[in-house]
PDB file of C-alpha atoms in Angstrom:
ATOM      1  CA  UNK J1494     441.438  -1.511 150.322  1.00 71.00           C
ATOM      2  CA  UNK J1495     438.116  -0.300 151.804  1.00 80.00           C
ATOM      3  CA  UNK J1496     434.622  -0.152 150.172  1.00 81.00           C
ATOM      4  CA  UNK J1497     435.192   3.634 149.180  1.00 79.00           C
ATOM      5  CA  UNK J1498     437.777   3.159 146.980  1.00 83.00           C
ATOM      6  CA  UNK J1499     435.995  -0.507 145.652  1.00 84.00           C
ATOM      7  CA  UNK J1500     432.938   2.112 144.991  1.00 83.00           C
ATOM      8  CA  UNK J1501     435.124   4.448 143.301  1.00 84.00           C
ATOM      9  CA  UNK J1502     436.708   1.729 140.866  1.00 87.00           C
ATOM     10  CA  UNK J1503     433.428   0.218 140.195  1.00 87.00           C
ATOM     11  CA  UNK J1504     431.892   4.151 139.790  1.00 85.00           C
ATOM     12  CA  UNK J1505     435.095   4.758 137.517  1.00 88.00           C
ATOM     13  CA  UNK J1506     434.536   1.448 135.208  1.00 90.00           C
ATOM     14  CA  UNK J1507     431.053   1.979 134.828  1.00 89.00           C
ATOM     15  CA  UNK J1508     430.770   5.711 134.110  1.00 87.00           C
ATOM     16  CA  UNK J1509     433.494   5.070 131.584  1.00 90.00           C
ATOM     17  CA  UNK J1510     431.962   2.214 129.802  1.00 91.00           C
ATOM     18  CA  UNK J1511     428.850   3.780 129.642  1.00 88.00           C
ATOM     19  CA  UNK J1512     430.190   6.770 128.214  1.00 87.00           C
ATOM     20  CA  UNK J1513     432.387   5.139 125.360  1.00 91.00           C
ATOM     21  CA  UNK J1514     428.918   2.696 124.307  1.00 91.00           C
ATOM     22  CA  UNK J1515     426.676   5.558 124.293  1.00 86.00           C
ATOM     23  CA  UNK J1516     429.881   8.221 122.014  1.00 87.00           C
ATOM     24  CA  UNK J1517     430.408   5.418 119.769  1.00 90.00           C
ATOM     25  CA  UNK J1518     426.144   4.642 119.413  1.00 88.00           C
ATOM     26  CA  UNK J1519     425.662   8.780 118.688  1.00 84.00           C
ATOM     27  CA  UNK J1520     428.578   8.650 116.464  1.00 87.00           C
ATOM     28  CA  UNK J1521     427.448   5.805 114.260  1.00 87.00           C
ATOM     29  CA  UNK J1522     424.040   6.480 114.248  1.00 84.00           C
ATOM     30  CA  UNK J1523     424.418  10.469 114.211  1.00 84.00           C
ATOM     31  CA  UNK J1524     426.043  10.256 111.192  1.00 86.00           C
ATOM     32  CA  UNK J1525     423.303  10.160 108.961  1.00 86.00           C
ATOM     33  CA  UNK J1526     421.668  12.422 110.711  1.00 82.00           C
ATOM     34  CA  UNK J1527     424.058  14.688 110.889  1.00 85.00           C
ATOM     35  CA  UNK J1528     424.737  14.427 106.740  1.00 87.00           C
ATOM     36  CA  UNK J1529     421.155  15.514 106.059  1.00 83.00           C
ATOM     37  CA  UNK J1530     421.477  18.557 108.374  1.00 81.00           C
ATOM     38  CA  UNK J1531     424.735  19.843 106.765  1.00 82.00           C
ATOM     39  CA  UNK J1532     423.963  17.795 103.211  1.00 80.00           C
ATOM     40  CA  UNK J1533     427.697  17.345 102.842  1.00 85.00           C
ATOM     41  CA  UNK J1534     429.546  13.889 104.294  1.00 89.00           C
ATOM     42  CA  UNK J1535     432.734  15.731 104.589  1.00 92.00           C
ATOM     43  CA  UNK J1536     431.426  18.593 107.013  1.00 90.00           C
ATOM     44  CA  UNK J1537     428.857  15.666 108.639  1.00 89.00           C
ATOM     45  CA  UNK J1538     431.810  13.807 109.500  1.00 91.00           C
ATOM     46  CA  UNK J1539     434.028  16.629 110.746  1.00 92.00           C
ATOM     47  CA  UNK J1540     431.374  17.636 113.007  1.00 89.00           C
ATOM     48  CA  UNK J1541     430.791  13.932 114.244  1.00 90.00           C
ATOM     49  CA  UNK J1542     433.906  13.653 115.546  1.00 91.00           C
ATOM     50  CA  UNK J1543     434.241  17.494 116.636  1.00 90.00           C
ATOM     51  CA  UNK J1544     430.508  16.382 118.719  1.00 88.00           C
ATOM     52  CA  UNK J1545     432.109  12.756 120.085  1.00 89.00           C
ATOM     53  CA  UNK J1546     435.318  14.906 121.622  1.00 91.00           C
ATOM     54  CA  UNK J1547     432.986  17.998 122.966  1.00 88.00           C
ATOM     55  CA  UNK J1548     431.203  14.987 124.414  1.00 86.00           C
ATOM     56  CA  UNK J1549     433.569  12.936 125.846  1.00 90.00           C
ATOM     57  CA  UNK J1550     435.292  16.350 127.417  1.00 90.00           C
ATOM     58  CA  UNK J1551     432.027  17.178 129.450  1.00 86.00           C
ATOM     59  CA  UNK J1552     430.817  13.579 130.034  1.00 85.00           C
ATOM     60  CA  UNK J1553     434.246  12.384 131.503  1.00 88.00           C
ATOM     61  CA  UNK J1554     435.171  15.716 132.724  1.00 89.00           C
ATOM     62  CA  UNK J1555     431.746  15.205 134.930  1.00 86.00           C
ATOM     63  CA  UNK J1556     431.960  11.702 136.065  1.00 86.00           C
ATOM     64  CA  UNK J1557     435.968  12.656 137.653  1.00 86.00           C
ATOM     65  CA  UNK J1558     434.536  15.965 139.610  1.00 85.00           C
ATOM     66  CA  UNK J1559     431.396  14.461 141.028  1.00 82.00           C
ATOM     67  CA  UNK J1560     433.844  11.064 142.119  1.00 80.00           C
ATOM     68  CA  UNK J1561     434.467  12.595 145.833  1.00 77.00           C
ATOM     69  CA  UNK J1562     432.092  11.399 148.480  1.00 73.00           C
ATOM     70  CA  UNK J1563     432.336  13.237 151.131  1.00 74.00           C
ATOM     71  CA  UNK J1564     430.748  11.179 153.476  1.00 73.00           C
ATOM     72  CA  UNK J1565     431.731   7.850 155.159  1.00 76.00           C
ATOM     73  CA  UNK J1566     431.136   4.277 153.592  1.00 76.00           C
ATOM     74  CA  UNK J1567     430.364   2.054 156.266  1.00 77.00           C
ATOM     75  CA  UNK J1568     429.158  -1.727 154.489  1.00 79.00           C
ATOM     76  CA  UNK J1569     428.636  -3.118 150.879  1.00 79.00           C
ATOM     77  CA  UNK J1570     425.093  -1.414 150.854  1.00 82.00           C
ATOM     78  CA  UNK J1571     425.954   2.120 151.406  1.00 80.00           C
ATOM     79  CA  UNK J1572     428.265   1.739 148.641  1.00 80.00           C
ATOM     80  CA  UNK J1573     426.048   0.302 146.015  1.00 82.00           C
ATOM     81  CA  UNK J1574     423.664   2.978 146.800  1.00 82.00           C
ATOM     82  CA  UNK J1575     426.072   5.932 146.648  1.00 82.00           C
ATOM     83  CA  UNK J1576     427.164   4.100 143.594  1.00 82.00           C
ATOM     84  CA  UNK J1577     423.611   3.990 141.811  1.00 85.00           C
ATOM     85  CA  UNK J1578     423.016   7.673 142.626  1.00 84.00           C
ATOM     86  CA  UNK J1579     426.482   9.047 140.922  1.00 83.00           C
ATOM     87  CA  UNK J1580     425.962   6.541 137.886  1.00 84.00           C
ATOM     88  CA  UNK J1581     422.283   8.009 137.949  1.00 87.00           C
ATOM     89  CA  UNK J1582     423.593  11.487 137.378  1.00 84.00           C
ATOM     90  CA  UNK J1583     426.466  10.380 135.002  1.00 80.00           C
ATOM     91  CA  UNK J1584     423.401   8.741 132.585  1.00 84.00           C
ATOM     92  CA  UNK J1585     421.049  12.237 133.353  1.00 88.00           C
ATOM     93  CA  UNK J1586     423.924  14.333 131.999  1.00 80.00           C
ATOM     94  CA  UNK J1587     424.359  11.782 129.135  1.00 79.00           C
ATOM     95  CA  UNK J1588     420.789  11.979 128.258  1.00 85.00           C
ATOM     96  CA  UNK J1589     421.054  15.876 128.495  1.00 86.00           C
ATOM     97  CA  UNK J1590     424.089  16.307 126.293  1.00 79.00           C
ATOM     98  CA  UNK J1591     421.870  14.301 123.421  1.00 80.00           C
ATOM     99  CA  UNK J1592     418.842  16.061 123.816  1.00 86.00           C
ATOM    100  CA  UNK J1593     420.916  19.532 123.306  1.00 85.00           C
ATOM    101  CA  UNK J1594     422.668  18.231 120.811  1.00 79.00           C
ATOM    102  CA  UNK J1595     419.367  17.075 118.864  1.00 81.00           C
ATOM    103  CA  UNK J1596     417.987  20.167 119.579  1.00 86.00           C
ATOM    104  CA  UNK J1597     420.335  22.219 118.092  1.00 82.00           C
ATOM    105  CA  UNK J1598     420.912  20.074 115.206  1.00 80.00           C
ATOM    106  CA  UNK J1599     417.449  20.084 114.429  1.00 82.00           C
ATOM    107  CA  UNK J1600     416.859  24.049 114.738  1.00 86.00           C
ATOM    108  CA  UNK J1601     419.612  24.527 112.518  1.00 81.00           C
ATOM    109  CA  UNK J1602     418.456  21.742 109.580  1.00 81.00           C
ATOM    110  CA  UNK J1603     414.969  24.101 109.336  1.00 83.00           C
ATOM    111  CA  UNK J1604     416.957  27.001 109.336  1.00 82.00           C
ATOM    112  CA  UNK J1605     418.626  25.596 106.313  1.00 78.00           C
ATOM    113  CA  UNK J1606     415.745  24.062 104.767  1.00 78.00           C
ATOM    114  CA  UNK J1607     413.556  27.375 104.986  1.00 79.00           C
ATOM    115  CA  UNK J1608     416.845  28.928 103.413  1.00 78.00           C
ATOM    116  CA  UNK J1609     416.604  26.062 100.484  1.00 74.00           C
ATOM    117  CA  UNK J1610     412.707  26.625 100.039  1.00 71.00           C
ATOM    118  CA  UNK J1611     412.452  28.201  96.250  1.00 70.00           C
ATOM    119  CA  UNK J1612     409.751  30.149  96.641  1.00 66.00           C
ATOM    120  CA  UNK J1613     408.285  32.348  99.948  1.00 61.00           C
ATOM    121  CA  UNK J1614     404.825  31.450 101.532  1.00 66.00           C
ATOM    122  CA  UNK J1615     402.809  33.963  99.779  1.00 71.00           C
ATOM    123  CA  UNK J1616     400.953  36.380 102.363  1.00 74.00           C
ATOM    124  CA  UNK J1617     396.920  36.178 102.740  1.00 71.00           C
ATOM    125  CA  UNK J1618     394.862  37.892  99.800  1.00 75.00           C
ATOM    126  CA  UNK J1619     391.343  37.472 100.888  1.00 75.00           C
ATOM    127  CA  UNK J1620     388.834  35.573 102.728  1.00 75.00           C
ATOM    128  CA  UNK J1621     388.181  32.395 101.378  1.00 69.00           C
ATOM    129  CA  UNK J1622     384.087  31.670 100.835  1.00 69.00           C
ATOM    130  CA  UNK J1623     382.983  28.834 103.393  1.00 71.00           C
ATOM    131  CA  UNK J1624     383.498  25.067 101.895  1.00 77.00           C
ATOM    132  CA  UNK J1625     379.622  23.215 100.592  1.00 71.00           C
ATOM    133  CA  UNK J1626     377.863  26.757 100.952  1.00 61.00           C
ATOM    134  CA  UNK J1627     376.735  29.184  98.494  1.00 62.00           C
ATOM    135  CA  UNK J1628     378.614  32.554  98.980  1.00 59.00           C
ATOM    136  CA  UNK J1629     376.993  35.029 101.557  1.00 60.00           C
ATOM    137  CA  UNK J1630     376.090  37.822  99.099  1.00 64.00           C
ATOM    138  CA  UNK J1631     377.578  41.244 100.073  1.00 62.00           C
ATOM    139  CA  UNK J1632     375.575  43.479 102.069  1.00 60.00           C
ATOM    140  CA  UNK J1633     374.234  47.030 100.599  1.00 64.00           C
ATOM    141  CA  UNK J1634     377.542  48.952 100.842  1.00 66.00           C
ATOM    142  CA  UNK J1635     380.489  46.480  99.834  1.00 59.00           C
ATOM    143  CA  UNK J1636     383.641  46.838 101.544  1.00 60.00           C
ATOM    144  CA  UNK J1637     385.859  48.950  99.161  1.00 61.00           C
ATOM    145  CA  UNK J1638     389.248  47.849  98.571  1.00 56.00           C
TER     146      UNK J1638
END
């Protein structure tokens, strides 16, 4: 075999690992998480596994199109650095997918929380008088009301 396809077994058994450790460290620790978002296990966990299938889809789905080089692999060294830059990408798009997911997760627990909240924030009445002063006495002609 030549050093392309030893860089695209090695590219192949690290992209992989790295995306099983990091599904199985989101779904274990984005449990929780996800249970006060939703504040129901059952849904929480639904959507945990839904989220660790979505993410395995793109994540793996992405490491097998950007495999190709097109280019030639002459030695050892061109290898490990075509290598480094496709794992590099594989662990940017990792790190994307969470941030999105947080994102959304999060924008959607206040959305639920404002819809929880018992009572409205109540609108402005009046100006308030300045804190450790007297009150500035009104002028001549009060403002009417």
């Amino acid at each position: 075999m030549d050093v392309k396809v030893w860089m695209y077994l090695a590219y192949l058994t690290v992209s992989i690992g790295l995306t099983i450790w990091v599904a199985r460290a989101l779904s274990r620790n984005g449990l929780v998480f996800l249970q006060d978002v939703f504040a129901d296990s059952r849904l929480a966990e639904a959507v945990n596994s839904l989220l660790v299938v979505g993410f395995y889809l793109l994540n793996l789905g992405y490491v097998t199109v950007a495999m190709k080089e097109s280019g030639s692999v002459g030695d050892a060294s061109q290898a490990l650095e075509q290598l480094s830059m496709k794992v590099g990408f594989v662990l940017l798009v990792l790190g994307a997918l969470h941030f999105f997911n947080v994102f959304a997760l999060g924008r959607y627990r206040r959305g639920r929380l404002r819809q929880q909240a018992t009572h409205p924030p109540l609108p402005p009445v009046g100006m308030l008088p300045p804190q450790g002063g007297p009150v500035p006495a009104a002028g001549p002609n009060p403002p009417a009301r």
